[in-house]
PDB file of C-alpha atoms in Angstrom:
ATOM      1  CA  ASP A 168      15.694  -0.898  -2.814  1.00  0.00           C
ATOM      2  CA  GLN A 169      13.621   0.784  -0.141  1.00  0.00           C
ATOM      3  CA  GLN A 170      10.113  -0.619  -0.109  1.00  0.00           C
ATOM      4  CA  VAL A 171       8.853   1.739   2.602  1.00  0.00           C
ATOM      5  CA  LYS A 172       9.902   5.365   2.384  1.00  0.00           C
ATOM      6  CA  GLN A 173       9.575   8.236   4.798  1.00  0.00           C
ATOM      7  CA  ASN A 174      10.896  11.166   2.847  1.00  0.00           C
ATOM      8  CA  SER A 175      10.985  13.683   5.684  1.00  0.00           C
ATOM      9  CA  PRO A 176      13.823  12.904   8.123  1.00  0.00           C
ATOM     10  CA  SER A 177      12.448  15.543  10.511  1.00  0.00           C
ATOM     11  CA  LEU A 178       9.353  17.651  11.119  1.00  0.00           C
ATOM     12  CA  SER A 179       8.832  20.540  13.490  1.00  0.00           C
ATOM     13  CA  VAL A 180       5.291  21.417  14.663  1.00  0.00           C
ATOM     14  CA  GLN A 181       3.945  23.852  17.197  1.00  0.00           C
ATOM     15  CA  GLU A 182       2.227  22.464  20.284  1.00  0.00           C
ATOM     16  CA  GLY A 183      -1.528  22.244  19.792  1.00  0.00           C
ATOM     17  CA  ARG A 184      -1.322  22.080  15.997  1.00  0.00           C
ATOM     18  CA  ILE A 185      -1.734  19.061  13.740  1.00  0.00           C
ATOM     19  CA  SER A 186       1.282  16.881  12.945  1.00  0.00           C
ATOM     20  CA  ILE A 187       1.143  14.996   9.644  1.00  0.00           C
ATOM     21  CA  LEU A 188       3.708  12.297   8.978  1.00  0.00           C
ATOM     22  CA  ASN A 189       3.852  10.690   5.555  1.00  0.00           C
ATOM     23  CA  CYS A 190       4.899   7.300   4.260  1.00  0.00           C
ATOM     24  CA  ASP A 191       5.028   5.742   0.778  1.00  0.00           C
ATOM     25  CA  TYR A 192       5.424   2.101  -0.148  1.00  0.00           C
ATOM     26  CA  THR A 193       6.212   0.284  -3.373  1.00  0.00           C
ATOM     27  CA  ASN A 194       5.452  -3.386  -2.663  1.00  0.00           C
ATOM     28  CA  SER A 195       1.926  -4.290  -3.805  1.00  0.00           C
ATOM     29  CA  MET A 196       1.953  -7.309  -1.492  1.00  0.00           C
ATOM     30  CA  PHE A 197       1.827  -5.042   1.565  1.00  0.00           C
ATOM     31  CA  ASP A 198      -1.676  -4.900   2.951  1.00  0.00           C
ATOM     32  CA  TYR A 199      -1.154  -4.211   6.635  1.00  0.00           C
ATOM     33  CA  PHE A 200       0.438  -1.015   7.872  1.00  0.00           C
ATOM     34  CA  LEU A 201       1.577   0.216  11.254  1.00  0.00           C
ATOM     35  CA  TRP A 202       3.083   3.244  12.934  1.00  0.00           C
ATOM     36  CA  TYR A 203       5.598   2.921  15.720  1.00  0.00           C
ATOM     37  CA  LYS A 204       7.002   5.636  17.951  1.00  0.00           C
ATOM     38  CA  LYS A 205      10.507   5.526  19.378  1.00  0.00           C
ATOM     39  CA  TYR A 206      12.148   7.497  22.156  1.00  0.00           C
ATOM     40  CA  PRO A 207      15.958   7.506  22.539  1.00  0.00           C
ATOM     41  CA  ALA A 208      17.356   4.444  24.347  1.00  0.00           C
ATOM     42  CA  GLU A 209      14.023   2.611  24.075  1.00  0.00           C
ATOM     43  CA  GLY A 210      12.561   0.114  21.637  1.00  0.00           C
ATOM     44  CA  PRO A 211       9.813   1.122  19.174  1.00  0.00           C
ATOM     45  CA  THR A 212       6.320   1.295  20.673  1.00  0.00           C
ATOM     46  CA  PHE A 213       3.245   0.366  18.644  1.00  0.00           C
ATOM     47  CA  LEU A 214       0.908   3.302  17.984  1.00  0.00           C
ATOM     48  CA  ILE A 215      -1.756   2.414  15.473  1.00  0.00           C
ATOM     49  CA  SER A 216      -2.339   0.118  12.505  1.00  0.00           C
ATOM     50  CA  ILE A 217      -4.564  -0.152   9.457  1.00  0.00           C
ATOM     51  CA  SER A 218      -5.548  -2.973   7.176  1.00  0.00           C
ATOM     52  CA  SER A 219      -5.884  -2.411   3.438  1.00  0.00           C
ATOM     53  CA  ILE A 220      -9.634  -3.058   3.629  1.00  0.00           C
ATOM     54  CA  LYS A 221      -9.963   0.286   5.405  1.00  0.00           C
ATOM     55  CA  ASP A 222      -8.912   3.790   4.435  1.00  0.00           C
ATOM     56  CA  LYS A 223      -8.943   5.310   7.899  1.00  0.00           C
ATOM     57  CA  ASN A 224      -8.394   4.221  11.474  1.00  0.00           C
ATOM     58  CA  GLU A 225      -8.663   6.419  14.564  1.00  0.00           C
ATOM     59  CA  ASP A 226      -7.399   6.005  18.078  1.00  0.00           C
ATOM     60  CA  GLY A 227      -7.735   9.066  20.269  1.00  0.00           C
ATOM     61  CA  ARG A 228      -5.474  11.822  18.964  1.00  0.00           C
ATOM     62  CA  PHE A 229      -3.998   9.521  16.313  1.00  0.00           C
ATOM     63  CA  THR A 230      -5.525   8.827  12.904  1.00  0.00           C
ATOM     64  CA  VAL A 231      -3.951   6.848  10.093  1.00  0.00           C
ATOM     65  CA  PHE A 232      -5.122   7.332   6.512  1.00  0.00           C
ATOM     66  CA  LEU A 233      -4.406   4.861   3.735  1.00  0.00           C
ATOM     67  CA  ASN A 234      -4.570   5.648  -0.001  1.00  0.00           C
ATOM     68  CA  LYS A 235      -4.027   2.295  -1.709  1.00  0.00           C
ATOM     69  CA  SER A 236      -4.066   3.615  -5.262  1.00  0.00           C
ATOM     70  CA  ALA A 237      -1.288   6.065  -4.411  1.00  0.00           C
ATOM     71  CA  LYS A 238       0.486   3.551  -2.132  1.00  0.00           C
ATOM     72  CA  HIS A 239       0.584   6.252   0.513  1.00  0.00           C
ATOM     73  CA  LEU A 240      -0.285   6.463   4.167  1.00  0.00           C
ATOM     74  CA  SER A 241      -0.183   9.245   6.674  1.00  0.00           C
ATOM     75  CA  LEU A 242      -0.377   9.625  10.437  1.00  0.00           C
ATOM     76  CA  HIS A 243      -2.212  12.630  11.851  1.00  0.00           C
ATOM     77  CA  ILE A 244      -1.709  13.706  15.458  1.00  0.00           C
ATOM     78  CA  VAL A 245      -4.207  16.255  16.755  1.00  0.00           C
ATOM     79  CA  PRO A 246      -3.520  18.168  18.899  1.00  0.00           C
ATOM     80  CA  SER A 247       0.248  17.716  19.074  1.00  0.00           C
ATOM     81  CA  GLN A 248       1.721  17.584  22.575  1.00  0.00           C
ATOM     82  CA  PRO A 249       5.327  17.910  23.824  1.00  0.00           C
ATOM     83  CA  GLY A 250       5.377  14.193  24.721  1.00  0.00           C
ATOM     84  CA  ASP A 251       4.812  13.386  21.054  1.00  0.00           C
ATOM     85  CA  SER A 252       8.381  14.446  20.268  1.00  0.00           C
ATOM     86  CA  ALA A 253      10.001  11.203  19.113  1.00  0.00           C
ATOM     87  CA  VAL A 254      11.013   9.306  15.981  1.00  0.00           C
ATOM     88  CA  TYR A 255       8.033   7.820  14.135  1.00  0.00           C
ATOM     89  CA  PHE A 256       8.449   4.731  11.984  1.00  0.00           C
ATOM     90  CA  CYS A 257       6.058   3.573   9.316  1.00  0.00           C
ATOM     91  CA  ALA A 258       6.023  -0.226   8.829  1.00  0.00           C
ATOM     92  CA  ALA A 259       4.315  -2.593   6.422  1.00  0.00           C
ATOM     93  CA  SER A 260       3.667  -6.282   6.043  1.00  0.00           C
ATOM     94  CA  PRO A 261       1.856  -8.676   3.779  1.00  0.00           C
ATOM     95  CA  SER A 262      -0.894 -10.372   5.780  1.00  0.00           C
ATOM     96  CA  PHE A 263      -0.161 -13.635   3.993  1.00  0.00           C
ATOM     97  CA  HIS A 264       3.389 -14.888   3.840  1.00  0.00           C
ATOM     98  CA  MET A 265       4.607 -17.408   1.289  1.00  0.00           C
ATOM     99  CA  TYR A 266       7.613 -18.656   3.296  1.00  0.00           C
ATOM    100  CA  SER A 267       5.906 -21.294   5.357  1.00  0.00           C
ATOM    101  CA  GLY A 268       2.447 -21.438   3.891  1.00  0.00           C
ATOM    102  CA  GLY A 269       0.777 -18.755   5.902  1.00  0.00           C
ATOM    103  CA  GLY A 270       3.197 -17.820   8.622  1.00  0.00           C
ATOM    104  CA  ALA A 271       4.009 -14.269   9.501  1.00  0.00           C
ATOM    105  CA  ASP A 272       6.818 -12.174   8.151  1.00  0.00           C
ATOM    106  CA  GLY A 273       8.866  -9.456   9.724  1.00  0.00           C
ATOM    107  CA  LEU A 274       7.883  -5.868   9.305  1.00  0.00           C
ATOM    108  CA  THR A 275       9.485  -3.659   6.655  1.00  0.00           C
ATOM    109  CA  PHE A 276      10.244  -0.297   8.205  1.00  0.00           C
ATOM    110  CA  GLY A 277      10.829   3.151   6.813  1.00  0.00           C
ATOM    111  CA  LYS A 278      13.867   5.061   8.083  1.00  0.00           C
ATOM    112  CA  GLY A 279      11.790   7.223  10.400  1.00  0.00           C
ATOM    113  CA  THR A 280      10.747  10.849  10.828  1.00  0.00           C
ATOM    114  CA  HIS A 281      11.944  12.782  13.841  1.00  0.00           C
ATOM    115  CA  LEU A 282       8.961  14.814  15.087  1.00  0.00           C
ATOM    116  CA  ILE A 283       9.760  17.841  17.233  1.00  0.00           C
ATOM    117  CA  ILE A 284       6.895  19.557  19.034  1.00  0.00           C
ATOM    118  CA  GLN A 285       7.752  23.151  19.865  1.00  0.00           C
ATOM    119  CA  PRO A 286       6.117  24.868  22.843  1.00  0.00           C
TER     120      PRO A 286
ATOM    121  CA  ASP B  94       7.645  -1.248  29.604  1.00  0.00           C
ATOM    122  CA  SER B  95       6.724  -3.609  26.749  1.00  0.00           C
ATOM    123  CA  GLY B  96       7.341  -6.776  28.765  1.00  0.00           C
ATOM    124  CA  VAL B  97      10.100  -7.870  26.367  1.00  0.00           C
ATOM    125  CA  THR B  98      13.539  -8.037  27.967  1.00  0.00           C
ATOM    126  CA  GLN B  99      16.898  -8.058  26.253  1.00  0.00           C
ATOM    127  CA  THR B 100      20.369  -8.630  27.670  1.00  0.00           C
ATOM    128  CA  PRO B 101      22.931  -7.241  27.674  1.00  0.00           C
ATOM    129  CA  LYS B 102      22.084  -3.568  27.114  1.00  0.00           C
ATOM    130  CA  HIS B 103      25.528  -2.796  25.769  1.00  0.00           C
ATOM    131  CA  LEU B 104      28.229  -4.997  24.324  1.00  0.00           C
ATOM    132  CA  ILE B 105      31.677  -3.952  23.163  1.00  0.00           C
ATOM    133  CA  THR B 106      33.844  -6.474  21.405  1.00  0.00           C
ATOM    134  CA  ALA B 107      36.560  -6.813  18.785  1.00  0.00           C
ATOM    135  CA  THR B 108      36.470  -7.830  15.147  1.00  0.00           C
ATOM    136  CA  GLY B 109      36.503 -11.563  14.594  1.00  0.00           C
ATOM    137  CA  GLN B 110      34.798 -12.327  17.890  1.00  0.00           C
ATOM    138  CA  ARG B 111      31.478 -14.052  18.567  1.00  0.00           C
ATOM    139  CA  VAL B 112      28.667 -12.737  20.779  1.00  0.00           C
ATOM    140  CA  THR B 113      25.255 -13.923  21.931  1.00  0.00           C
ATOM    141  CA  LEU B 114      22.296 -11.628  22.471  1.00  0.00           C
ATOM    142  CA  ARG B 115      19.397 -12.806  24.570  1.00  0.00           C
ATOM    143  CA  CYS B 116      15.685 -12.030  24.436  1.00  0.00           C
ATOM    144  CA  SER B 117      12.783 -12.998  26.672  1.00  0.00           C
ATOM    145  CA  PRO B 118       9.380 -12.430  25.066  1.00  0.00           C
ATOM    146  CA  ARG B 119       6.261 -11.154  26.802  1.00  0.00           C
ATOM    147  CA  SER B 120       4.463 -13.754  28.848  1.00  0.00           C
ATOM    148  CA  GLY B 121       2.223 -15.781  26.540  1.00  0.00           C
ATOM    149  CA  ASP B 122       3.862 -14.653  23.284  1.00  0.00           C
ATOM    150  CA  LEU B 123       5.004 -17.478  21.034  1.00  0.00           C
ATOM    151  CA  SER B 124       6.676 -15.506  18.232  1.00  0.00           C
ATOM    152  CA  VAL B 125      10.042 -13.802  18.514  1.00  0.00           C
ATOM    153  CA  TYR B 126      11.498 -11.498  15.869  1.00  0.00           C
ATOM    154  CA  TRP B 127      15.001 -10.056  15.590  1.00  0.00           C
ATOM    155  CA  TYR B 128      15.732  -6.709  13.954  1.00  0.00           C
ATOM    156  CA  GLN B 129      18.935  -4.780  13.315  1.00  0.00           C
ATOM    157  CA  GLN B 130      19.010  -0.985  13.349  1.00  0.00           C
ATOM    158  CA  SER B 131      22.091   0.610  11.842  1.00  0.00           C
ATOM    159  CA  LEU B 132      22.614   4.282  11.094  1.00  0.00           C
ATOM    160  CA  ASP B 133      22.327   4.009   7.346  1.00  0.00           C
ATOM    161  CA  GLN B 134      19.892   1.116   6.949  1.00  0.00           C
ATOM    162  CA  GLY B 135      17.214   1.810   9.515  1.00  0.00           C
ATOM    163  CA  LEU B 136      15.352  -1.092  11.145  1.00  0.00           C
ATOM    164  CA  GLN B 137      15.816  -4.322   9.205  1.00  0.00           C
ATOM    165  CA  PHE B 138      14.097  -7.618   9.863  1.00  0.00           C
ATOM    166  CA  LEU B 139      16.519 -10.488  10.439  1.00  0.00           C
ATOM    167  CA  ILE B 140      14.607 -13.608  11.461  1.00  0.00           C
ATOM    168  CA  GLN B 141      11.449 -14.879  13.136  1.00  0.00           C
ATOM    169  CA  TYR B 142      10.831 -17.887  15.357  1.00  0.00           C
ATOM    170  CA  TYR B 143       7.463 -19.275  16.358  1.00  0.00           C
ATOM    171  CA  ASN B 144       7.161 -21.762  19.188  1.00  0.00           C
ATOM    172  CA  GLY B 145      10.717 -22.965  18.723  1.00  0.00           C
ATOM    173  CA  GLU B 146      10.741 -23.178  14.941  1.00  0.00           C
ATOM    174  CA  GLU B 147      12.155 -20.804  12.364  1.00  0.00           C
ATOM    175  CA  ARG B 148       9.284 -19.158  10.461  1.00  0.00           C
ATOM    176  CA  ALA B 149      10.715 -16.407   8.315  1.00  0.00           C
ATOM    177  CA  LYS B 150      14.070 -15.021   7.278  1.00  0.00           C
ATOM    178  CA  GLY B 151      14.929 -11.498   6.257  1.00  0.00           C
ATOM    179  CA  ASN B 152      18.297  -9.888   5.625  1.00  0.00           C
ATOM    180  CA  ILE B 153      20.238 -12.129   7.970  1.00  0.00           C
ATOM    181  CA  LEU B 154      23.895 -12.819   7.185  1.00  0.00           C
ATOM    182  CA  GLU B 155      25.219 -16.377   7.175  1.00  0.00           C
ATOM    183  CA  ARG B 156      27.523 -15.398  10.067  1.00  0.00           C
ATOM    184  CA  PHE B 157      24.412 -14.791  12.172  1.00  0.00           C
ATOM    185  CA  SER B 158      22.149 -17.467  13.582  1.00  0.00           C
ATOM    186  CA  ALA B 159      19.327 -17.634  16.077  1.00  0.00           C
ATOM    187  CA  GLN B 160      17.290 -20.127  18.020  1.00  0.00           C
ATOM    188  CA  GLN B 161      14.259 -20.204  20.274  1.00  0.00           C
ATOM    189  CA  PHE B 162      14.321 -22.477  23.286  1.00  0.00           C
ATOM    190  CA  PRO B 163      11.499 -24.520  24.890  1.00  0.00           C
ATOM    191  CA  ASP B 164      10.937 -21.759  27.458  1.00  0.00           C
ATOM    192  CA  LEU B 165      10.448 -19.443  24.426  1.00  0.00           C
ATOM    193  CA  HIS B 166      13.424 -17.197  25.081  1.00  0.00           C
ATOM    194  CA  SER B 167      15.583 -16.581  22.036  1.00  0.00           C
ATOM    195  CA  GLU B 168      19.251 -16.014  21.354  1.00  0.00           C
ATOM    196  CA  LEU B 169      20.881 -14.307  18.396  1.00  0.00           C
ATOM    197  CA  ASN B 170      24.440 -15.442  17.738  1.00  0.00           C
ATOM    198  CA  LEU B 171      26.750 -13.172  15.778  1.00  0.00           C
ATOM    199  CA  SER B 172      30.126 -14.584  14.731  1.00  0.00           C
ATOM    200  CA  SER B 173      33.238 -13.414  12.884  1.00  0.00           C
ATOM    201  CA  LEU B 174      32.187  -9.916  13.786  1.00  0.00           C
ATOM    202  CA  GLU B 175      33.021  -7.016  11.479  1.00  0.00           C
ATOM    203  CA  LEU B 176      33.025  -3.284  12.103  1.00  0.00           C
ATOM    204  CA  GLY B 177      29.832  -2.999  10.063  1.00  0.00           C
ATOM    205  CA  ASP B 178      27.966  -5.236  12.488  1.00  0.00           C
ATOM    206  CA  SER B 179      27.942  -2.397  15.015  1.00  0.00           C
ATOM    207  CA  ALA B 180      24.266  -1.583  15.467  1.00  0.00           C
ATOM    208  CA  LEU B 181      21.273  -1.730  17.765  1.00  0.00           C
ATOM    209  CA  TYR B 182      19.690  -5.184  17.835  1.00  0.00           C
ATOM    210  CA  PHE B 183      16.017  -5.344  18.784  1.00  0.00           C
ATOM    211  CA  CYS B 184      13.928  -8.296  19.692  1.00  0.00           C
ATOM    212  CA  ALA B 185      10.143  -8.198  19.379  1.00  0.00           C
ATOM    213  CA  SER B 186       7.449 -10.668  20.344  1.00  0.00           C
ATOM    214  CA  SER B 187       3.847 -11.302  19.405  1.00  0.00           C
ATOM    215  CA  VAL B 188       1.119 -13.681  20.463  1.00  0.00           C
ATOM    216  CA  SER B 189       1.004 -15.844  17.354  1.00  0.00           C
ATOM    217  CA  GLN B 190       2.578 -15.962  13.913  1.00  0.00           C
ATOM    218  CA  ALA B 191      -0.066 -13.806  12.248  1.00  0.00           C
ATOM    219  CA  SER B 192       1.458 -10.701  10.713  1.00  0.00           C
ATOM    220  CA  THR B 193      -1.498  -8.675  12.011  1.00  0.00           C
ATOM    221  CA  ASP B 194      -0.505  -9.378  15.613  1.00  0.00           C
ATOM    222  CA  THR B 195       1.101  -6.396  17.268  1.00  0.00           C
ATOM    223  CA  GLN B 196       4.828  -6.809  17.736  1.00  0.00           C
ATOM    224  CA  TYR B 197       6.140  -5.546  21.080  1.00  0.00           C
ATOM    225  CA  PHE B 198       9.764  -4.477  21.074  1.00  0.00           C
ATOM    226  CA  GLY B 199      12.405  -4.797  23.736  1.00  0.00           C
ATOM    227  CA  PRO B 200      14.800  -1.961  24.645  1.00  0.00           C
ATOM    228  CA  GLY B 201      17.544  -3.309  22.386  1.00  0.00           C
ATOM    229  CA  THR B 202      21.177  -4.350  22.714  1.00  0.00           C
ATOM    230  CA  ARG B 203      23.762  -1.879  21.450  1.00  0.00           C
ATOM    231  CA  LEU B 204      26.662  -3.767  19.889  1.00  0.00           C
ATOM    232  CA  THR B 205      29.939  -1.963  19.234  1.00  0.00           C
ATOM    233  CA  VAL B 206      32.614  -3.797  17.279  1.00  0.00           C
ATOM    234  CA  LEU B 207      36.082  -2.220  17.551  1.00  0.00           C
TER     235      LEU B 207
END
């Protein structure tokens, strides 16, 4: 049962345009969400995060939107650049973990969307 | 460069064997996480250690175990290896055990079981 879903395995966008990557989740306990970017032969790199108390978070060209009622989040990249071509992973976590009375948990990842920026 | 190091980069072994993967967290980070990335399952959380103690378990098989040493480096031990264990294994570290701390990932170890 996939708790975090990225339904588009790939997305092609022209350089300079907006890239929109989508993510859906099913677990109501998730209240902290992150986007990671991954190049081939490297580990995932943190991009941006959002807590469920917010519906938007911006960092330069990257903006994450959270719609809690729809259990949906999206990552907007404006403008898209060739260096943005990578696999993008959506991840989620509960901010409170029951295992050890408040300790952290691992992240639950989606399967990724391969973003291709065309010149 | 995330500051997290993993060795070896590649490992090729046979079914039934045992291997050890090593991870050194970023300087100052007390939490270490292990993840497995296989073609069909994506990135899956295996286990977390915080300051030497196990903190959380995910989809980790009984054939797999991990530990975190006093110098905070961690090892993931995989035994009785099967073909299906072939995957990329990532280690990540964070400052504390709070789930809102950013996790920084290492470059991964690619394990091939023949």
